[in-house]
Structures are given as structure tokens and as C-alpha cells.
Amino acid sequence: MGTLGGNVMLDTRCQWYNQTHFWRQSLGYCLKKDGTLCHVVQNGKRCVAAASNDTVAALTTLSAQLCFETLGSERTLPIEELWHSDGAANKKSDATEILTRIRIPKTAKGHRGAYAKLRDRGSIDFPLLGIAVRLDLDADGLVEDADQVVIALVARPNRVKGVADALRGLRPGTPEFDGALEQVATNARRQCRPMENIPGDADWRREMVKVYTRRAFQEAAQAN
Ligand code: SF4
């Protein structure tokens, strides 16, 4: 309870599943448990409940390694290889092993990171959308590398494509960087498709992808 490993291993969430047994029974259950249909995707063959682990987004931008132990053996895998895209069982791990360590490689000297979280209230909510970003600046303050991972869309975290290519060589705070960031935000909105699996209108959450992408990168750029 309340651990980093616990958050990484958090089950997926869905507003059609995280309900009372009576409520689920009245709908005929669903693919995640006891049923044969999905209430989010009509005629869907696979559960699309949302991975809602805040820390996973940031750990993925940091290329974290997960160490699992079982009686007499240990294995390590990159965090991005943990996932299945089936929300009923979205991790390549079972009850015979336990996550015991998370290793984060040494970050670049000019590393900057930020996490922007959309939620109903500012206390204990699960994310309606979570966006982690990484900016690595070189000795001259120019972007050397960048990454963006989004959580709370579908059953696995989504890495946004094309981020590093769009920002590389630019100096945060300049009009050129701001222009490229606008393009990155637009691309993120295009690549991320929230569903009606968790609360919050899916179209609104999609528009917020653009807003929160911009905010997260700006916060990272201003971090020391
Ligand atoms: S997405 Fe929701 S409704 Fe659909 S199978 Fe998964 S838990 Fe059930």
C-alpha cells in the first residue's frame, strides 16, 4: 500500500467495472470479469480499461528497469515491456512473483522532467489523463533528447512519437521552441484517443491532451 511498486502494479480502471456487484450484474457484467461484452467498445473483443498508474508515465520517460523476484529466481525487464494491451490482464507478470526493485538509469546532466495530471479534484484522484515529459538539454542549453508518455487512455501507457525529432536542437524559451512545442502538442492530440472507459468526457480529455502536453513541456523547460 502506498508504494512505488504498488502504483506500477495497479490494476486497470473502468467506470463500467469499478462498481458494485449488483450494478455490474444488472448490466450483464463485461469482458474483464464474468461477461462476454464490453460497454466501452461495441462488439469489442478485448477489454480497454485504462492503465491509471501515474508513476509509470514518468518511469517510462526515465527508461526504468523492473526487477521481479520469485522463489529462487529473479528477472529484470524494461518498464515499457511490462504491458499487454488487454485491460483484463495488462501486465506480463503473475501472482508467482513480486516487484522488488525499480532501477532508474543515471539521468543526463541537463535532464528536466515534469508530469501534468488532469483530474476531478486535487486530492487523491486517479488521473483522467496523465502526461510525463522529459527534456535533456546539452551544455549550451539546447534540447538534445526529449520524450513524452501518456497514461489513462487505454490498457497500456502510450509513448508519443516524433517528440525528440521535433524539439532537438531548439532552445527552450525561444519562439522556435514554442512553435515546435505547438506542433508536438497537436501531434500528441492526434495520437492519443481517450475512450469512455473512465470518467470525463472523452472528447474533452482529448482536447486536454494538447493543453497538458504544452503545460508539461513548459514546466520541464523552466525546471532547474
Ligand atoms: S473496458 Fe470496461 S466495460 Fe469494457 S471489458 Fe473492460 S472493464 Fe469491462
PDB file of C-alpha atoms and ligand atoms in Angstrom:
ATOM      1  CA  MET A   1       0.000   0.000   0.000  1.00  0.00           C
ATOM      2  CA  GLY A   2       1.289   3.441  -0.901  1.00  0.00           C
ATOM      3  CA  THR A   3       4.462   2.242  -2.620  1.00  0.00           C
ATOM      4  CA  LEU A   4       6.017   2.987  -5.990  1.00  0.00           C
ATOM      5  CA  GLY A   5       5.845  -0.720  -6.861  1.00  0.00           C
ATOM      6  CA  GLY A   6       2.193  -0.800  -5.843  1.00  0.00           C
ATOM      7  CA  ASN A   7       1.403   2.015  -8.238  1.00  0.00           C
ATOM      8  CA  VAL A   8       3.286   0.322 -11.090  1.00  0.00           C
ATOM      9  CA  MET A   9       1.287  -2.874 -10.495  1.00  0.00           C
ATOM     10  CA  LEU A  10      -2.073  -1.064 -10.137  1.00  0.00           C
ATOM     11  CA  ASP A  11      -4.946  -2.781 -11.917  1.00  0.00           C
ATOM     12  CA  THR A  12      -6.616  -1.037 -14.850  1.00  0.00           C
ATOM     13  CA  ARG A  13      -9.691   1.067 -14.192  1.00  0.00           C
ATOM     14  CA  CYS A  14     -13.044   1.388 -15.959  1.00  0.00           C
ATOM     15  CA  GLN A  15     -16.220   3.190 -14.961  1.00  0.00           C
ATOM     16  CA  TRP A  16     -18.222   0.147 -16.074  1.00  0.00           C
ATOM     17  CA  TYR A  17     -16.195  -2.204 -13.900  1.00  0.00           C
ATOM     18  CA  ASN A  18     -15.293  -0.310 -10.727  1.00  0.00           C
ATOM     19  CA  GLN A  19     -18.866  -0.623  -9.453  1.00  0.00           C
ATOM     20  CA  THR A  20     -20.839  -2.759  -7.032  1.00  0.00           C
ATOM     21  CA  HIS A  21     -21.515  -6.371  -7.897  1.00  0.00           C
ATOM     22  CA  PHE A  22     -25.250  -5.592  -8.163  1.00  0.00           C
ATOM     23  CA  TRP A  23     -24.584  -2.775 -10.629  1.00  0.00           C
ATOM     24  CA  ARG A  24     -22.308  -4.934 -12.797  1.00  0.00           C
ATOM     25  CA  GLN A  25     -24.708  -7.860 -12.678  1.00  0.00           C
ATOM     26  CA  SER A  26     -27.604  -5.679 -13.875  1.00  0.00           C
ATOM     27  CA  LEU A  27     -25.540  -4.812 -16.987  1.00  0.00           C
ATOM     28  CA  GLY A  28     -24.619  -8.437 -17.687  1.00  0.00           C
ATOM     29  CA  TYR A  29     -21.046  -7.974 -16.397  1.00  0.00           C
ATOM     30  CA  CYS A  30     -18.295  -7.469 -19.027  1.00  0.00           C
ATOM     31  CA  LEU A  31     -15.183  -8.992 -20.620  1.00  0.00           C
ATOM     32  CA  LYS A  32     -12.983  -8.074 -17.690  1.00  0.00           C
ATOM     33  CA  LYS A  33     -14.843 -10.480 -15.433  1.00  0.00           C
ATOM     34  CA  ASP A  34     -17.818 -12.813 -15.732  1.00  0.00           C
ATOM     35  CA  GLY A  35     -19.179 -11.376 -19.006  1.00  0.00           C
ATOM     36  CA  THR A  36     -18.825 -11.575 -22.772  1.00  0.00           C
ATOM     37  CA  LEU A  37     -19.211  -7.958 -23.907  1.00  0.00           C
ATOM     38  CA  CYS A  38     -17.579  -4.563 -23.454  1.00  0.00           C
ATOM     39  CA  HIS A  39     -19.647  -1.486 -22.572  1.00  0.00           C
ATOM     40  CA  VAL A  40     -16.992   0.887 -23.940  1.00  0.00           C
ATOM     41  CA  VAL A  41     -16.349  -0.621 -27.387  1.00  0.00           C
ATOM     42  CA  GLN A  42     -19.405  -2.035 -29.118  1.00  0.00           C
ATOM     43  CA  ASN A  43     -18.658  -5.631 -30.205  1.00  0.00           C
ATOM     44  CA  GLY A  44     -15.203  -5.222 -28.655  1.00  0.00           C
ATOM     45  CA  LYS A  45     -13.226  -8.427 -28.237  1.00  0.00           C
ATOM     46  CA  ARG A  46     -10.719  -7.076 -25.736  1.00  0.00           C
ATOM     47  CA  CYS A  47     -11.005  -5.048 -22.538  1.00  0.00           C
ATOM     48  CA  VAL A  48      -9.789  -1.457 -22.927  1.00  0.00           C
ATOM     49  CA  ALA A  49      -9.852  -0.454 -19.257  1.00  0.00           C
ATOM     50  CA  ALA A  50      -7.343   2.329 -18.617  1.00  0.00           C
ATOM     51  CA  ALA A  51      -3.865   1.912 -17.166  1.00  0.00           C
ATOM     52  CA  SER A  52      -4.020   4.615 -14.492  1.00  0.00           C
ATOM     53  CA  ASN A  53      -0.593   4.377 -12.868  1.00  0.00           C
ATOM     54  CA  ASP A  54       0.701   7.959 -12.587  1.00  0.00           C
ATOM     55  CA  THR A  55       4.262   6.895 -11.843  1.00  0.00           C
ATOM     56  CA  VAL A  56       4.518   4.608 -14.879  1.00  0.00           C
ATOM     57  CA  ALA A  57       4.396   7.542 -17.273  1.00  0.00           C
ATOM     58  CA  ALA A  58       7.365   9.228 -15.598  1.00  0.00           C
ATOM     59  CA  LEU A  59       9.290   5.982 -15.061  1.00  0.00           C
ATOM     60  CA  THR A  60       8.939   5.174 -18.762  1.00  0.00           C
ATOM     61  CA  THR A  61      10.427   8.504 -19.810  1.00  0.00           C
ATOM     62  CA  LEU A  62      13.320   7.617 -17.463  1.00  0.00           C
ATOM     63  CA  SER A  63      13.808   4.131 -19.044  1.00  0.00           C
ATOM     64  CA  ALA A  64      13.284   2.414 -15.689  1.00  0.00           C
ATOM     65  CA  GLN A  65      14.043  -1.291 -15.254  1.00  0.00           C
ATOM     66  CA  LEU A  66      11.756  -3.512 -13.157  1.00  0.00           C
ATOM     67  CA  CYS A  67      13.181  -6.337 -11.037  1.00  0.00           C
ATOM     68  CA  PHE A  68      10.782  -9.186 -10.234  1.00  0.00           C
ATOM     69  CA  GLU A  69      11.638 -11.964  -7.798  1.00  0.00           C
ATOM     70  CA  THR A  70      10.135 -15.337  -7.178  1.00  0.00           C
ATOM     71  CA  LEU A  71      11.384 -18.226  -5.053  1.00  0.00           C
ATOM     72  CA  GLY A  72      14.954 -18.809  -6.211  1.00  0.00           C
ATOM     73  CA  SER A  73      14.981 -16.603  -9.298  1.00  0.00           C
ATOM     74  CA  GLU A  74      14.953 -13.009 -10.442  1.00  0.00           C
ATOM     75  CA  ARG A  75      14.288 -11.270 -13.733  1.00  0.00           C
ATOM     76  CA  THR A  76      14.652  -7.707 -14.948  1.00  0.00           C
ATOM     77  CA  LEU A  77      12.795  -6.072 -17.799  1.00  0.00           C
ATOM     78  CA  PRO A  78      12.441  -2.550 -19.203  1.00  0.00           C
ATOM     79  CA  ILE A  79       9.230  -0.980 -17.952  1.00  0.00           C
ATOM     80  CA  GLU A  80       7.900  -0.500 -21.483  1.00  0.00           C
ATOM     81  CA  GLU A  81       7.979  -4.285 -21.945  1.00  0.00           C
ATOM     82  CA  LEU A  82       5.700  -4.955 -18.970  1.00  0.00           C
ATOM     83  CA  TRP A  83       2.439  -4.338 -20.801  1.00  0.00           C
ATOM     84  CA  HIS A  84      -0.235  -6.232 -22.674  1.00  0.00           C
ATOM     85  CA  SER A  85      -2.897  -4.194 -24.431  1.00  0.00           C
ATOM     86  CA  ASP A  86      -5.682  -6.208 -22.737  1.00  0.00           C
ATOM     87  CA  GLY A  87      -7.166  -4.311 -19.798  1.00  0.00           C
ATOM     88  CA  ALA A  88      -8.346  -7.545 -18.166  1.00  0.00           C
ATOM     89  CA  ALA A  89      -4.718  -8.520 -17.531  1.00  0.00           C
ATOM     90  CA  ASN A  90      -2.414  -5.785 -18.782  1.00  0.00           C
ATOM     91  CA  LYS A  91       0.899  -6.944 -17.279  1.00  0.00           C
ATOM     92  CA  LYS A  92       3.370  -9.670 -18.214  1.00  0.00           C
ATOM     93  CA  SER A  93       3.588 -10.716 -14.573  1.00  0.00           C
ATOM     94  CA  ASP A  94       1.525 -13.003 -12.402  1.00  0.00           C
ATOM     95  CA  ALA A  95       0.963 -13.822  -8.752  1.00  0.00           C
ATOM     96  CA  THR A  96       4.026 -16.109  -8.581  1.00  0.00           C
ATOM     97  CA  GLU A  97       6.423 -13.145  -8.480  1.00  0.00           C
ATOM     98  CA  ILE A  98       6.750  -9.785  -6.755  1.00  0.00           C
ATOM     99  CA  LEU A  99       8.191  -6.495  -7.952  1.00  0.00           C
ATOM    100  CA  THR A 100      11.074  -5.858  -5.557  1.00  0.00           C
ATOM    101  CA  ARG A 101      13.176  -3.100  -7.166  1.00  0.00           C
ATOM    102  CA  ILE A 102      12.896  -0.342  -9.731  1.00  0.00           C
ATOM    103  CA  ARG A 103      16.180   0.809 -11.223  1.00  0.00           C
ATOM    104  CA  ILE A 104      16.393   4.207 -12.873  1.00  0.00           C
ATOM    105  CA  PRO A 105      19.491   4.784 -15.040  1.00  0.00           C
ATOM    106  CA  LYS A 106      21.518   7.893 -14.284  1.00  0.00           C
ATOM    107  CA  THR A 107      19.848  10.822 -15.990  1.00  0.00           C
ATOM    108  CA  ALA A 108      21.647  13.185 -18.357  1.00  0.00           C
ATOM    109  CA  LYS A 109      23.219  16.241 -16.720  1.00  0.00           C
ATOM    110  CA  GLY A 110      20.739  18.580 -18.369  1.00  0.00           C
ATOM    111  CA  HIS A 111      17.743  16.389 -17.572  1.00  0.00           C
ATOM    112  CA  ARG A 112      14.411  18.125 -16.990  1.00  0.00           C
ATOM    113  CA  GLY A 113      11.151  16.361 -16.261  1.00  0.00           C
ATOM    114  CA  ALA A 114       7.526  17.176 -15.456  1.00  0.00           C
ATOM    115  CA  TYR A 115       4.180  15.444 -15.005  1.00  0.00           C
ATOM    116  CA  ALA A 116       0.830  17.064 -15.792  1.00  0.00           C
ATOM    117  CA  LYS A 117      -2.256  15.378 -14.404  1.00  0.00           C
ATOM    118  CA  LEU A 118      -5.862  16.040 -15.320  1.00  0.00           C
ATOM    119  CA  ARG A 119      -8.256  15.077 -12.525  1.00  0.00           C
ATOM    120  CA  ASP A 120     -11.579  15.926 -10.959  1.00  0.00           C
ATOM    121  CA  ARG A 121     -10.131  17.215  -7.698  1.00  0.00           C
ATOM    122  CA  GLY A 122      -6.687  17.932  -6.408  1.00  0.00           C
ATOM    123  CA  SER A 123      -6.507  15.447  -3.561  1.00  0.00           C
ATOM    124  CA  ILE A 124      -6.497  11.707  -4.194  1.00  0.00           C
ATOM    125  CA  ASP A 125      -7.977  11.154  -7.633  1.00  0.00           C
ATOM    126  CA  PHE A 126      -6.793   8.732 -10.225  1.00  0.00           C
ATOM    127  CA  PRO A 127      -5.789  10.507 -13.446  1.00  0.00           C
ATOM    128  CA  LEU A 128      -8.306  11.344 -16.158  1.00  0.00           C
ATOM    129  CA  LEU A 129      -5.173  11.918 -18.190  1.00  0.00           C
ATOM    130  CA  GLY A 130      -1.516  11.851 -17.184  1.00  0.00           C
ATOM    131  CA  ILE A 131       1.350  13.268 -19.243  1.00  0.00           C
ATOM    132  CA  ALA A 132       5.002  12.785 -18.325  1.00  0.00           C
ATOM    133  CA  VAL A 133       7.703  14.518 -20.321  1.00  0.00           C
ATOM    134  CA  ARG A 134      11.489  14.538 -20.381  1.00  0.00           C
ATOM    135  CA  LEU A 135      13.789  17.170 -21.837  1.00  0.00           C
ATOM    136  CA  ASP A 136      17.546  16.587 -21.892  1.00  0.00           C
ATOM    137  CA  LEU A 137      19.469  19.805 -22.527  1.00  0.00           C
ATOM    138  CA  ASP A 138      23.080  19.886 -23.698  1.00  0.00           C
ATOM    139  CA  ALA A 139      25.812  22.110 -22.239  1.00  0.00           C
ATOM    140  CA  ASP A 140      24.602  25.034 -24.412  1.00  0.00           C
ATOM    141  CA  GLY A 141      21.012  24.700 -23.209  1.00  0.00           C
ATOM    142  CA  LEU A 142      19.717  23.178 -26.452  1.00  0.00           C
ATOM    143  CA  VAL A 143      17.389  20.180 -26.484  1.00  0.00           C
ATOM    144  CA  GLU A 144      19.436  17.032 -27.034  1.00  0.00           C
ATOM    145  CA  ASP A 145      16.665  14.495 -26.451  1.00  0.00           C
ATOM    146  CA  ALA A 146      13.001  14.510 -25.417  1.00  0.00           C
ATOM    147  CA  ASP A 147      10.253  12.044 -24.621  1.00  0.00           C
ATOM    148  CA  GLN A 148       6.541  12.020 -23.767  1.00  0.00           C
ATOM    149  CA  VAL A 149       4.454   9.212 -22.278  1.00  0.00           C
ATOM    150  CA  VAL A 150       0.701   9.413 -21.706  1.00  0.00           C
ATOM    151  CA  ILE A 151      -1.317   7.370 -19.218  1.00  0.00           C
ATOM    152  CA  ALA A 152      -5.055   6.834 -18.582  1.00  0.00           C
ATOM    153  CA  LEU A 153      -6.044   6.330 -22.215  1.00  0.00           C
ATOM    154  CA  VAL A 154      -6.174   2.570 -22.831  1.00  0.00           C
ATOM    155  CA  ALA A 155      -4.754  -0.534 -21.151  1.00  0.00           C
ATOM    156  CA  ARG A 156      -1.104   0.392 -21.589  1.00  0.00           C
ATOM    157  CA  PRO A 157       0.940   3.596 -21.481  1.00  0.00           C
ATOM    158  CA  ASN A 158       1.335   5.427 -24.810  1.00  0.00           C
ATOM    159  CA  ARG A 159       4.638   6.918 -25.948  1.00  0.00           C
ATOM    160  CA  VAL A 160       4.016   9.877 -28.268  1.00  0.00           C
ATOM    161  CA  LYS A 161       6.008   9.561 -31.476  1.00  0.00           C
ATOM    162  CA  GLY A 162       8.112  12.274 -33.060  1.00  0.00           C
ATOM    163  CA  VAL A 163       8.726  14.374 -29.932  1.00  0.00           C
ATOM    164  CA  ALA A 164      12.530  14.276 -29.901  1.00  0.00           C
ATOM    165  CA  ASP A 165      12.797  14.959 -33.651  1.00  0.00           C
ATOM    166  CA  ALA A 166      10.530  17.999 -33.317  1.00  0.00           C
ATOM    167  CA  LEU A 167      12.370  19.598 -30.372  1.00  0.00           C
ATOM    168  CA  ARG A 168      16.013  18.583 -30.885  1.00  0.00           C
ATOM    169  CA  GLY A 169      18.444  21.473 -31.290  1.00  0.00           C
ATOM    170  CA  LEU A 170      15.990  24.119 -30.034  1.00  0.00           C
ATOM    171  CA  ARG A 171      16.442  26.369 -27.017  1.00  0.00           C
ATOM    172  CA  PRO A 172      13.520  26.438 -24.555  1.00  0.00           C
ATOM    173  CA  GLY A 173      12.047  29.908 -24.154  1.00  0.00           C
ATOM    174  CA  THR A 174      12.602  30.922 -27.797  1.00  0.00           C
ATOM    175  CA  PRO A 175       9.854  31.426 -30.412  1.00  0.00           C
ATOM    176  CA  GLU A 176      11.299  28.477 -32.367  1.00  0.00           C
ATOM    177  CA  PHE A 177      10.896  26.175 -29.376  1.00  0.00           C
ATOM    178  CA  ASP A 178       7.373  27.452 -28.680  1.00  0.00           C
ATOM    179  CA  GLY A 179       6.399  26.890 -32.319  1.00  0.00           C
ATOM    180  CA  ALA A 180       7.774  23.339 -32.304  1.00  0.00           C
ATOM    181  CA  LEU A 181       6.050  22.686 -28.987  1.00  0.00           C
ATOM    182  CA  GLU A 182       2.734  23.706 -30.509  1.00  0.00           C
ATOM    183  CA  GLN A 183       3.325  21.111 -33.231  1.00  0.00           C
ATOM    184  CA  VAL A 184       4.262  18.475 -30.620  1.00  0.00           C
ATOM    185  CA  ALA A 185       1.053  19.224 -28.719  1.00  0.00           C
ATOM    186  CA  THR A 186      -1.033  18.942 -31.888  1.00  0.00           C
ATOM    187  CA  ASN A 187       0.643  15.616 -32.746  1.00  0.00           C
ATOM    188  CA  ALA A 188       0.025  14.319 -29.221  1.00  0.00           C
ATOM    189  CA  ARG A 189      -3.659  15.151 -29.542  1.00  0.00           C
ATOM    190  CA  ARG A 190      -3.747  13.330 -32.871  1.00  0.00           C
ATOM    191  CA  GLN A 191      -2.034  10.222 -31.471  1.00  0.00           C
ATOM    192  CA  CYS A 192      -3.969   9.992 -28.192  1.00  0.00           C
ATOM    193  CA  ARG A 193      -7.592   8.854 -28.277  1.00  0.00           C
ATOM    194  CA  PRO A 194      -9.260   8.794 -24.847  1.00  0.00           C
ATOM    195  CA  MET A 195     -12.237   6.448 -24.570  1.00  0.00           C
ATOM    196  CA  GLU A 196     -15.371   6.362 -22.437  1.00  0.00           C
ATOM    197  CA  ASN A 197     -13.635   3.913 -20.093  1.00  0.00           C
ATOM    198  CA  ILE A 198     -13.044   6.332 -17.226  1.00  0.00           C
ATOM    199  CA  PRO A 199     -14.970   9.414 -16.071  1.00  0.00           C
ATOM    200  CA  GLY A 200     -14.550  12.649 -18.009  1.00  0.00           C
ATOM    201  CA  ASP A 201     -15.929  13.193 -21.491  1.00  0.00           C
ATOM    202  CA  ALA A 202     -13.558  11.526 -23.988  1.00  0.00           C
ATOM    203  CA  ASP A 203     -13.621  14.458 -26.452  1.00  0.00           C
ATOM    204  CA  TRP A 204     -12.816  16.898 -23.654  1.00  0.00           C
ATOM    205  CA  ARG A 205      -9.981  14.693 -22.411  1.00  0.00           C
ATOM    206  CA  ARG A 206      -8.605  14.570 -25.968  1.00  0.00           C
ATOM    207  CA  GLU A 207      -8.584  18.362 -26.185  1.00  0.00           C
ATOM    208  CA  MET A 208      -6.816  18.402 -22.821  1.00  0.00           C
ATOM    209  CA  VAL A 209      -4.013  16.239 -24.279  1.00  0.00           C
ATOM    210  CA  LYS A 210      -2.904  19.268 -26.245  1.00  0.00           C
ATOM    211  CA  VAL A 211      -3.201  21.659 -23.303  1.00  0.00           C
ATOM    212  CA  TYR A 212      -1.424  19.369 -20.831  1.00  0.00           C
ATOM    213  CA  THR A 213       1.332  18.481 -23.301  1.00  0.00           C
ATOM    214  CA  ARG A 214       2.112  22.167 -23.667  1.00  0.00           C
ATOM    215  CA  ARG A 215       1.996  22.733 -19.899  1.00  0.00           C
ATOM    216  CA  ALA A 216       4.176  19.736 -19.071  1.00  0.00           C
ATOM    217  CA  PHE A 217       6.937  20.708 -21.527  1.00  0.00           C
ATOM    218  CA  GLN A 218       6.845  24.326 -20.402  1.00  0.00           C
ATOM    219  CA  GLU A 219       7.166  23.252 -16.776  1.00  0.00           C
ATOM    220  CA  ALA A 220      10.061  20.930 -17.642  1.00  0.00           C
ATOM    221  CA  ALA A 221      11.782  23.674 -19.615  1.00  0.00           C
ATOM    222  CA  GLN A 222      11.569  26.032 -16.630  1.00  0.00           C
ATOM    223  CA  ALA A 223      12.774  23.471 -14.087  1.00  0.00           C
ATOM    224  CA  ASN A 224      16.300  23.758 -12.673  1.00  0.00           C
TER     225      ASN A 224
HETATM  226  S1  SF4 B   1     -13.294  -1.683 -20.962  1.00  0.00           S
HETATM  227 FE1  SF4 B   1     -14.617  -1.633 -19.161  1.00  0.00          FE
HETATM  228  S2  SF4 B   1     -16.570  -2.408 -19.866  1.00  0.00           S
HETATM  229 FE2  SF4 B   1     -15.071  -2.996 -21.393  1.00  0.00          FE
HETATM  230  S3  SF4 B   1     -14.455  -5.060 -20.779  1.00  0.00           S
HETATM  231 FE3  SF4 B   1     -13.016  -3.631 -19.857  1.00  0.00          FE
HETATM  232  S4  SF4 B   1     -13.774  -3.217 -17.797  1.00  0.00           S
HETATM  233 FE4  SF4 B   1     -15.434  -4.118 -18.990  1.00  0.00          FE
END
